[in-house]
Amino acid sequence: MAAARHTQHTRDRVLDAAEGLFFRDGIAVTGVDAVAAAAGVAVVTLYKHFGSKDNLLHAVLRRRLDAWLAHWDAAVARAGTPRDRLLAVFDAVATFRAASGPTQWCCFLATASERPVPAAPGADPVLELVRQDTRLVTDRLVALAADAGHADPARTADALLLLYNGALASLLRGAPTDPVELARRTAATLLAAQDGASAQA
């Protein structure tokens, strides 16, 4: 039991160090030696746990995706109305940011910007995980829009995804100020307009 806890603790330290360095300094310029040093482990220990830098990056993103989905689930559970459940994606970004360490935003966008397009579909597991994140966000928004009674859930999801992506890109750019709250207010206005149009139809 103690050995398992030590192994998990070591793994978590490496993941924490990698996440901080990859998404503060950049993935390509961060070597595994820098990650190992920041985690306080030997390079051979890092390779023992992850096997390669790409595997380490994949594990960082997998952990981050799981944490993000937990925040989104909690935000949806707190929402009182179907419209609030749609807007919960922005509430989740706010709580996730508050709980996360200082990194560039968003880690998935940052990763996609550094990865070359693979020659064959599915050839890059890291990019596949980035695409999985996109599919998860899109599918969830479609389902929430359908639950809210929208006539065209896919179109609603696309509009919210555009605002969501814009908020994340703005966090990377540093402007406008508080883009997550601005995106939420814009989304609320859009949804209210859609609800009004449906009521008049």
Coordinates of N, CA and C in Angstrom, one line a residue:
M1 N 0.8 -1.2 0.0 CA 0.0 0.0 0.0 C 0.9 1.3 0.0
A2 N 1.9 1.3 0.9 CA 2.8 2.4 0.9 C 3.5 2.6 -0.4
A3 N 3.9 1.5 -1.0 CA 4.6 1.6 -2.3 C 3.7 2.2 -3.4
A4 N 2.4 1.7 -3.4 CA 1.5 2.2 -4.3 C 1.3 3.7 -4.2
R5 N 1.2 4.2 -2.9 CA 1.0 5.6 -2.6 C 2.2 6.4 -3.1
H6 N 3.4 5.9 -2.8 CA 4.6 6.5 -3.3 C 4.7 6.6 -4.8
T7 N 4.3 5.6 -5.5 CA 4.3 5.6 -6.9 C 3.3 6.6 -7.5
Q8 N 2.1 6.7 -6.9 CA 1.1 7.7 -7.3 C 1.6 9.1 -7.0
H9 N 2.2 9.2 -5.9 CA 2.7 10.6 -5.5 C 3.8 11.0 -6.5
T10 N 4.7 10.1 -6.8 CA 5.8 10.4 -7.8 C 5.1 10.8 -9.2
R11 N 4.2 10.0 -9.6 CA 3.5 10.2 -10.9 C 2.8 11.6 -10.9
D12 N 2.2 11.9 -9.8 CA 1.5 13.2 -9.7 C 2.4 14.4 -9.7
R13 N 3.6 14.2 -9.1 CA 4.6 15.3 -9.1 C 5.1 15.5 -10.5
V14 N 5.3 14.5 -11.2 CA 5.8 14.6 -12.6 C 4.7 15.3 -13.4
L15 N 3.5 14.9 -13.3 CA 2.4 15.5 -14.1 C 2.2 16.9 -13.7
D16 N 2.3 17.3 -12.4 CA 2.2 18.7 -12.0 C 3.3 19.5 -12.7
A17 N 4.6 19.0 -12.6 CA 5.7 19.7 -13.2 C 5.6 19.9 -14.7
A18 N 5.2 18.8 -15.3 CA 5.0 18.8 -16.8 C 3.9 19.8 -17.2
E19 N 2.8 19.8 -16.5 CA 1.7 20.7 -16.9 C 2.2 22.2 -16.7
G20 N 2.9 22.5 -15.6 CA 3.3 23.8 -15.4 C 4.3 24.3 -16.4
L21 N 5.3 23.4 -16.8 CA 6.3 23.8 -17.7 C 5.8 23.8 -19.2
F22 N 5.1 22.8 -19.6 CA 4.5 22.7 -20.9 C 3.7 23.9 -21.3
F23 N 2.8 24.3 -20.3 CA 1.9 25.3 -20.7 C 2.2 26.7 -20.1
R24 N 3.4 26.8 -19.6 CA 4.0 28.1 -19.3 C 5.1 28.5 -20.3
D25 N 6.0 27.6 -20.5 CA 7.1 27.8 -21.4 C 6.9 27.3 -22.8
G26 N 6.0 26.4 -23.0 CA 5.8 25.7 -24.3 C 6.2 24.3 -24.3
I27 N 5.5 23.5 -25.0 CA 5.8 22.1 -25.1 C 7.1 21.7 -25.8
A28 N 7.3 22.3 -26.9 CA 8.4 21.9 -27.7 C 9.8 22.3 -27.1
V29 N 9.8 23.4 -26.4 CA 11.0 23.9 -25.8 C 11.3 23.3 -24.4
T30 N 10.3 22.5 -23.9 CA 10.5 21.9 -22.5 C 11.0 20.5 -22.7
G31 N 12.2 20.2 -22.2 CA 12.7 18.8 -22.3 C 12.3 18.0 -21.1
V32 N 12.4 16.7 -21.2 CA 12.1 15.8 -20.1 C 13.0 16.1 -18.9
D33 N 14.3 16.5 -19.2 CA 15.2 16.8 -18.1 C 14.7 17.9 -17.2
A34 N 14.1 18.9 -17.9 CA 13.6 20.1 -17.1 C 12.4 19.6 -16.3
V35 N 11.5 18.8 -16.8 CA 10.4 18.3 -16.1 C 10.8 17.4 -14.9
A36 N 11.8 16.6 -15.1 CA 12.3 15.7 -14.1 C 12.9 16.5 -13.0
A37 N 13.7 17.6 -13.3 CA 14.3 18.4 -12.3 C 13.2 19.2 -11.5
A38 N 12.2 19.7 -12.2 CA 11.1 20.4 -11.5 C 10.3 19.5 -10.6
A39 N 10.2 18.2 -11.0 CA 9.5 17.2 -10.1 C 10.3 16.6 -9.0
G40 N 11.7 16.9 -9.1 CA 12.6 16.3 -8.1 C 12.8 14.8 -8.3
V41 N 12.8 14.3 -9.5 CA 13.0 12.9 -9.8 C 14.1 12.8 -10.9
A42 N 14.6 11.6 -11.0 CA 15.6 11.3 -12.0 C 14.9 11.2 -13.4
V43 N 15.6 11.5 -14.4 CA 15.0 11.3 -15.8 C 14.6 9.9 -16.0
V44 N 15.3 8.9 -15.5 CA 15.0 7.5 -15.7 C 13.7 7.2 -15.0
T45 N 13.4 7.8 -13.9 CA 12.1 7.6 -13.2 C 11.0 8.1 -14.0
L46 N 11.2 9.3 -14.6 CA 10.1 9.8 -15.5 C 9.8 8.9 -16.6
Y47 N 10.9 8.3 -17.3 CA 10.7 7.4 -18.4 C 10.0 6.1 -17.8
K48 N 10.4 5.7 -16.6 CA 9.8 4.5 -16.1 C 8.3 4.6 -16.0
H49 N 7.8 5.8 -15.6 CA 6.4 6.0 -15.4 C 5.6 6.3 -16.7
F50 N 6.3 7.0 -17.7 CA 5.6 7.5 -18.9 C 6.1 7.0 -20.2
G51 N 7.4 6.6 -20.2 CA 7.9 6.0 -21.4 C 8.4 7.0 -22.5
S52 N 7.8 8.1 -22.6 CA 8.2 9.1 -23.6 C 7.6 10.5 -23.3
K53 N 8.1 11.5 -23.9 CA 7.6 12.8 -23.7 C 6.1 12.9 -24.2
D54 N 5.8 12.3 -25.3 CA 4.5 12.3 -25.9 C 3.5 11.6 -24.9
N55 N 3.9 10.5 -24.4 CA 3.1 9.8 -23.4 C 2.8 10.7 -22.2
L56 N 3.8 11.4 -21.8 CA 3.7 12.3 -20.6 C 2.7 13.4 -20.9
L57 N 2.8 14.0 -22.1 CA 1.9 15.0 -22.5 C 0.5 14.5 -22.6
H58 N 0.3 13.3 -23.1 CA -1.0 12.7 -23.2 C -1.6 12.5 -21.8
A59 N -0.8 12.1 -20.9 CA -1.2 11.9 -19.5 C -1.6 13.2 -18.9
V60 N -0.9 14.2 -19.1 CA -1.2 15.6 -18.6 C -2.6 16.0 -19.1
L61 N -2.7 15.9 -20.4 CA -4.0 16.3 -21.0 C -5.2 15.5 -20.6
R62 N -5.0 14.1 -20.4 CA -6.0 13.2 -20.0 C -6.5 13.6 -18.6
R63 N -5.5 13.9 -17.7 CA -5.9 14.3 -16.3 C -6.6 15.6 -16.4
R64 N -6.1 16.5 -17.2 CA -6.8 17.9 -17.3 C -8.2 17.8 -17.8
L65 N -8.4 16.9 -18.8 CA -9.7 16.7 -19.4 C -10.7 16.1 -18.3
D66 N -10.2 15.2 -17.6 CA -11.0 14.6 -16.5 C -11.4 15.6 -15.5
A67 N -10.4 16.5 -15.1 CA -10.7 17.5 -14.1 C -11.7 18.5 -14.6
W68 N -11.6 18.9 -15.9 CA -12.5 19.8 -16.6 C -13.9 19.3 -16.6
L69 N -14.0 18.0 -17.0 CA -15.4 17.4 -17.0 C -16.0 17.4 -15.6
A70 N -15.2 17.1 -14.6 CA -15.8 17.1 -13.2 C -16.3 18.5 -12.9
H71 N -15.6 19.6 -13.3 CA -16.1 20.9 -13.0 C -17.3 21.2 -13.8
W72 N -17.4 20.7 -15.0 CA -18.6 21.0 -15.8 C -19.8 20.2 -15.2
D73 N -19.6 19.0 -14.8 CA -20.6 18.2 -14.2 C -21.2 18.9 -13.0
A74 N -20.3 19.4 -12.2 CA -20.7 20.1 -10.9 C -21.5 21.4 -11.3
A75 N -21.0 22.1 -12.3 CA -21.7 23.3 -12.7 C -23.1 23.0 -13.2
V76 N -23.2 22.0 -14.0 CA -24.5 21.6 -14.6 C -25.5 21.2 -13.4
A77 N -24.9 20.4 -12.4 CA -25.7 20.0 -11.3 C -26.2 21.2 -10.5
R78 N -25.4 22.3 -10.4 CA -25.9 23.4 -9.6 C -26.9 24.3 -10.4
A79 N -27.0 24.1 -11.7 CA -27.9 25.0 -12.5 C -29.3 24.6 -12.2
G80 N -30.1 25.7 -12.2 CA -31.5 25.5 -11.8 C -32.5 25.3 -13.0
T81 N -32.1 25.8 -14.2 CA -33.0 25.7 -15.3 C -32.3 25.1 -16.5
P82 N -33.0 24.7 -17.5 CA -32.3 24.2 -18.7 C -31.4 25.2 -19.4
R83 N -31.8 26.5 -19.4 CA -30.9 27.5 -19.9 C -29.7 27.7 -19.1
D84 N -29.8 27.6 -17.8 CA -28.6 27.7 -16.9 C -27.7 26.5 -17.1
R85 N -28.3 25.4 -17.4 CA -27.4 24.2 -17.7 C -26.6 24.4 -19.0
L86 N -27.2 25.0 -20.0 CA -26.4 25.4 -21.2 C -25.3 26.4 -20.8
L87 N -25.6 27.3 -20.0 CA -24.6 28.4 -19.7 C -23.6 27.8 -18.7
A88 N -23.8 26.7 -18.1 CA -22.9 26.1 -17.1 C -21.5 25.9 -17.6
V89 N -21.4 25.7 -19.0 CA -20.0 25.5 -19.5 C -19.1 26.7 -19.2
F90 N -19.7 27.9 -19.1 CA -18.9 29.1 -18.8 C -18.6 29.2 -17.3
D91 N -19.6 28.7 -16.5 CA -19.4 28.7 -15.1 C -18.3 27.7 -14.7
A92 N -18.2 26.6 -15.5 CA -17.2 25.6 -15.3 C -15.8 26.1 -15.6
V93 N -15.7 26.8 -16.7 CA -14.4 27.4 -17.0 C -13.9 28.3 -15.9
A94 N -14.8 29.1 -15.3 CA -14.4 30.0 -14.2 C -13.9 29.2 -13.0
T95 N -14.6 28.2 -12.6 CA -14.2 27.4 -11.4 C -13.0 26.6 -11.7
F96 N -12.9 26.1 -13.0 CA -11.7 25.3 -13.3 C -10.5 26.2 -13.3
R97 N -10.6 27.4 -13.8 CA -9.4 28.3 -13.8 C -9.0 28.6 -12.4
A98 N -10.0 28.8 -11.5 CA -9.7 29.2 -10.2 C -9.0 28.0 -9.4
A99 N -9.3 26.8 -9.8 CA -8.7 25.6 -9.1 C -7.4 25.2 -9.8
S100 N -7.1 25.6 -11.0 CA -5.9 25.2 -11.7 C -4.7 26.0 -11.4
G101 N -3.5 25.5 -11.6 CA -2.3 26.2 -11.5 C -2.1 27.3 -12.6
P102 N -1.1 28.1 -12.4 CA -0.9 29.2 -13.5 C -0.3 28.6 -14.7
T103 N -1.2 28.5 -15.8 CA -0.8 28.0 -17.1 C -1.4 28.9 -18.1
Q104 N -0.9 28.7 -19.4 CA -1.6 29.3 -20.5 C -2.9 28.7 -20.7
W105 N -3.8 29.4 -21.3 CA -5.2 28.9 -21.6 C -5.4 29.0 -23.1
C106 N -6.0 27.9 -23.6 CA -6.3 26.7 -23.0 C -5.2 25.7 -23.3
C107 N -5.0 24.7 -22.5 CA -3.9 23.7 -22.8 C -4.2 22.9 -24.0
F108 N -5.4 22.6 -24.3 CA -5.7 21.9 -25.5 C -5.5 22.7 -26.8
L109 N -5.8 24.0 -26.7 CA -5.6 24.9 -27.9 C -4.1 25.0 -28.0
A110 N -3.4 25.2 -26.9 CA -1.9 25.4 -27.0 C -1.3 24.1 -27.6
T111 N -1.7 22.9 -27.2 CA -1.2 21.7 -27.7 C -1.4 21.6 -29.2
A112 N -2.7 21.9 -29.6 CA -3.0 21.8 -31.1 C -2.2 22.7 -31.9
S113 N -1.8 23.9 -31.3 CA -1.0 24.9 -32.1 C 0.4 24.4 -32.3
E114 N 0.9 23.5 -31.5 CA 2.3 23.0 -31.6 C 2.4 21.7 -32.3
R115 N 1.3 21.0 -32.6 CA 1.4 19.7 -33.2 C 1.3 19.8 -34.7
P116 N 2.2 19.1 -35.4 CA 2.0 19.1 -36.9 C 0.8 18.1 -37.2
V117 N 0.2 18.4 -38.3 CA -1.0 17.5 -38.7 C -0.4 16.2 -39.1
P118 N -0.8 15.1 -38.5 CA -0.3 13.7 -38.8 C -0.6 13.3 -40.3
A119 N 0.2 12.4 -40.8 CA 0.0 12.0 -42.2 C -1.2 11.1 -42.3
A120 N -1.6 10.4 -41.2 CA -2.7 9.5 -41.3 C -3.6 9.8 -40.1
P121 N -5.0 9.7 -40.2 CA -5.9 9.9 -39.1 C -5.6 9.0 -38.0
G122 N -5.6 9.5 -36.8 CA -5.3 8.7 -35.6 C -3.9 8.3 -35.3
A123 N -3.0 8.9 -36.2 CA -1.6 8.6 -36.0 C -0.9 9.3 -34.8
D124 N -1.6 10.3 -34.3 CA -1.0 11.1 -33.2 C -2.0 11.0 -32.0
P125 N -1.7 10.1 -31.0 CA -2.7 10.0 -29.9 C -2.9 11.3 -29.1
V126 N -1.9 12.2 -29.1 CA -2.1 13.5 -28.4 C -3.2 14.3 -29.1
L127 N -3.0 14.4 -30.4 CA -4.0 15.2 -31.2 C -5.4 14.5 -31.2
E128 N -5.4 13.2 -31.1 CA -6.7 12.5 -31.0 C -7.4 12.9 -29.7
L129 N -6.6 13.0 -28.6 CA -7.2 13.4 -27.3 C -7.7 14.9 -27.4
V130 N -7.0 15.7 -28.1 CA -7.5 17.1 -28.4 C -8.8 17.1 -29.1
R131 N -8.9 16.2 -30.1 CA -10.2 16.1 -30.9 C -11.3 15.5 -30.0
Q132 N -10.9 14.6 -29.1 CA -11.9 14.0 -28.2 C -12.5 15.1 -27.3
D133 N -11.6 16.0 -26.8 CA -12.1 17.1 -26.0 C -13.1 17.9 -26.8
T134 N -12.8 18.2 -28.1 CA -13.7 19.0 -28.9 C -15.1 18.2 -29.1
R135 N -15.0 16.9 -29.4 CA -16.2 16.2 -29.5 C -17.0 16.1 -28.3
L136 N -16.4 16.0 -27.1 CA -17.1 15.9 -25.8 C -17.8 17.2 -25.6
V137 N -17.1 18.3 -25.8 CA -17.8 19.6 -25.5 C -18.9 19.8 -26.5
T138 N -18.7 19.5 -27.8 CA -19.8 19.7 -28.7 C -21.0 18.8 -28.4
D139 N -20.7 17.5 -28.2 CA -21.8 16.6 -27.9 C -22.6 16.9 -26.7
R140 N -21.9 17.4 -25.7 CA -22.6 17.8 -24.4 C -23.5 19.0 -24.7
L141 N -23.0 20.0 -25.4 CA -23.8 21.2 -25.7 C -25.0 20.8 -26.5
V142 N -24.8 19.9 -27.5 CA -26.0 19.5 -28.3 C -27.0 18.8 -27.4
A143 N -26.6 17.9 -26.5 CA -27.5 17.3 -25.6 C -28.2 18.2 -24.7
L144 N -27.5 19.2 -24.1 CA -28.1 20.2 -23.2 C -29.1 21.1 -24.0
A145 N -28.7 21.4 -25.2 CA -29.7 22.2 -26.0 C -30.9 21.5 -26.4
A146 N -30.8 20.2 -26.6 CA -32.0 19.3 -26.9 C -32.8 19.3 -25.6
D147 N -32.2 19.1 -24.5 CA -32.9 19.0 -23.2 C -33.7 20.3 -22.9
A148 N -33.1 21.4 -23.4 CA -33.7 22.8 -23.2 C -34.8 23.0 -24.2
G149 N -35.1 22.1 -25.2 CA -36.1 22.2 -26.1 C -35.8 23.0 -27.3
H150 N -34.5 23.2 -27.7 CA -34.2 24.0 -28.8 C -34.5 23.2 -30.1
A151 N -35.0 23.9 -31.1 CA -35.5 23.3 -32.3 C -34.3 22.8 -33.1
D152 N -33.2 23.4 -33.0 CA -32.0 23.0 -33.7 C -30.8 23.0 -32.7
P153 N -30.7 21.9 -31.9 CA -29.7 21.8 -30.9 C -28.3 21.9 -31.4
A154 N -28.0 21.4 -32.6 CA -26.7 21.5 -33.2 C -26.3 22.9 -33.5
R155 N -27.2 23.7 -34.0 CA -26.9 25.1 -34.3 C -26.7 25.9 -33.0
T156 N -27.5 25.6 -32.0 CA -27.2 26.2 -30.7 C -25.9 25.9 -30.1
A157 N -25.5 24.6 -30.2 CA -24.2 24.1 -29.7 C -23.1 24.8 -30.5
D158 N -23.2 25.0 -31.8 CA -22.2 25.6 -32.6 C -22.0 27.1 -32.1
A159 N -23.1 27.8 -31.8 CA -23.0 29.1 -31.4 C -22.3 29.2 -30.0
L160 N -22.7 28.3 -29.1 CA -22.0 28.4 -27.8 C -20.6 27.9 -27.9
L161 N -20.3 27.0 -28.7 CA -18.9 26.5 -28.9 C -18.0 27.6 -29.4
L162 N -18.6 28.5 -30.3 CA -17.9 29.6 -30.8 C -17.5 30.6 -29.7
L163 N -18.5 30.8 -28.8 CA -18.2 31.7 -27.7 C -17.2 31.1 -26.7
Y164 N -17.4 29.8 -26.5 CA -16.5 29.1 -25.6 C -15.0 29.2 -26.1
N165 N -14.9 28.8 -27.4 CA -13.5 28.9 -28.0 C -13.0 30.3 -28.0
G166 N -13.9 31.3 -28.2 CA -13.4 32.7 -28.2 C -12.9 33.1 -26.8
A167 N -13.6 32.6 -25.8 CA -13.2 33.0 -24.4 C -11.9 32.3 -24.1
L168 N -11.7 31.1 -24.5 CA -10.4 30.4 -24.2 C -9.2 31.1 -25.0
A169 N -9.5 31.4 -26.2 CA -8.5 32.1 -27.0 C -8.2 33.5 -26.4
S170 N -9.2 34.2 -25.9 CA -9.0 35.5 -25.3 C -8.1 35.4 -24.0
L171 N -8.3 34.3 -23.3 CA -7.4 34.1 -22.1 C -6.0 33.9 -22.5
L172 N -5.7 33.3 -23.7 CA -4.4 33.2 -24.2 C -3.8 34.5 -24.6
R173 N -4.7 35.3 -25.3 CA -4.3 36.6 -25.8 C -4.2 37.7 -24.7
G174 N -5.0 37.5 -23.6 CA -5.0 38.5 -22.6 C -5.9 39.6 -22.7
A175 N -6.8 39.6 -23.7 CA -7.8 40.6 -23.9 C -9.0 39.9 -24.7
P176 N -10.2 40.4 -24.5 CA -10.6 41.4 -23.6 C -10.6 41.0 -22.1
T177 N -10.7 41.9 -21.2 CA -10.7 41.6 -19.8 C -11.9 40.7 -19.4
D178 N -11.7 39.7 -18.6 CA -12.7 38.8 -18.1 C -13.5 38.2 -19.3
P179 N -12.9 37.5 -20.2 CA -13.6 37.0 -21.4 C -14.6 35.9 -21.1
V180 N -14.4 35.2 -20.0 CA -15.4 34.1 -19.7 C -16.7 34.7 -19.3
E181 N -16.7 35.7 -18.4 CA -18.0 36.3 -18.0 C -18.6 37.0 -19.2
L182 N -17.8 37.7 -20.1 CA -18.4 38.3 -21.3 C -19.0 37.3 -22.2
A183 N -18.3 36.2 -22.4 CA -18.9 35.1 -23.2 C -20.2 34.6 -22.6
R184 N -20.2 34.4 -21.3 CA -21.5 33.9 -20.7 C -22.6 34.9 -20.9
R185 N -22.4 36.2 -20.7 CA -23.4 37.2 -20.9 C -23.9 37.2 -22.3
T186 N -23.0 37.1 -23.3 CA -23.3 37.0 -24.7 C -24.2 35.8 -25.0
A187 N -23.8 34.7 -24.4 CA -24.5 33.4 -24.6 C -25.9 33.5 -24.0
A188 N -26.0 34.1 -22.9 CA -27.3 34.3 -22.2 C -28.3 35.2 -23.1
T189 N -27.7 36.2 -23.7 CA -28.5 37.1 -24.6 C -28.9 36.3 -25.8
L190 N -28.0 35.5 -26.4 CA -28.4 34.7 -27.5 C -29.5 33.7 -27.2
L191 N -29.4 33.0 -26.1 CA -30.4 32.0 -25.7 C -31.7 32.7 -25.5
A192 N -31.7 33.8 -24.8 CA -33.0 34.6 -24.6 C -33.6 35.0 -25.9
A193 N -32.8 35.4 -26.8 CA -33.4 35.8 -28.1 C -34.0 34.6 -28.8
Q194 N -33.3 33.4 -28.7 CA -33.8 32.2 -29.4 C -35.1 31.8 -28.7
D195 N -35.2 31.9 -27.4 CA -36.4 31.5 -26.6 C -37.5 32.4 -27.0
G196 N -37.2 33.7 -27.2 CA -38.3 34.7 -27.6 C -38.8 34.4 -29.0
A197 N -37.9 34.1 -29.9 CA -38.3 33.8 -31.3 C -39.1 32.5 -31.3
S198 N -38.8 31.5 -30.5 CA -39.6 30.3 -30.5 C -41.0 30.5 -29.9
A199 N -41.1 31.4 -28.9 CA -42.4 31.7 -28.3 C -43.3 32.4 -29.3
Q200 N -42.7 33.2 -30.2 CA -43.5 34.0 -31.2 C -43.9 33.1 -32.4
A201 N -43.2 32.0 -32.6 CA -43.4 31.2 -33.8 C -44.7 30.4 -33.7

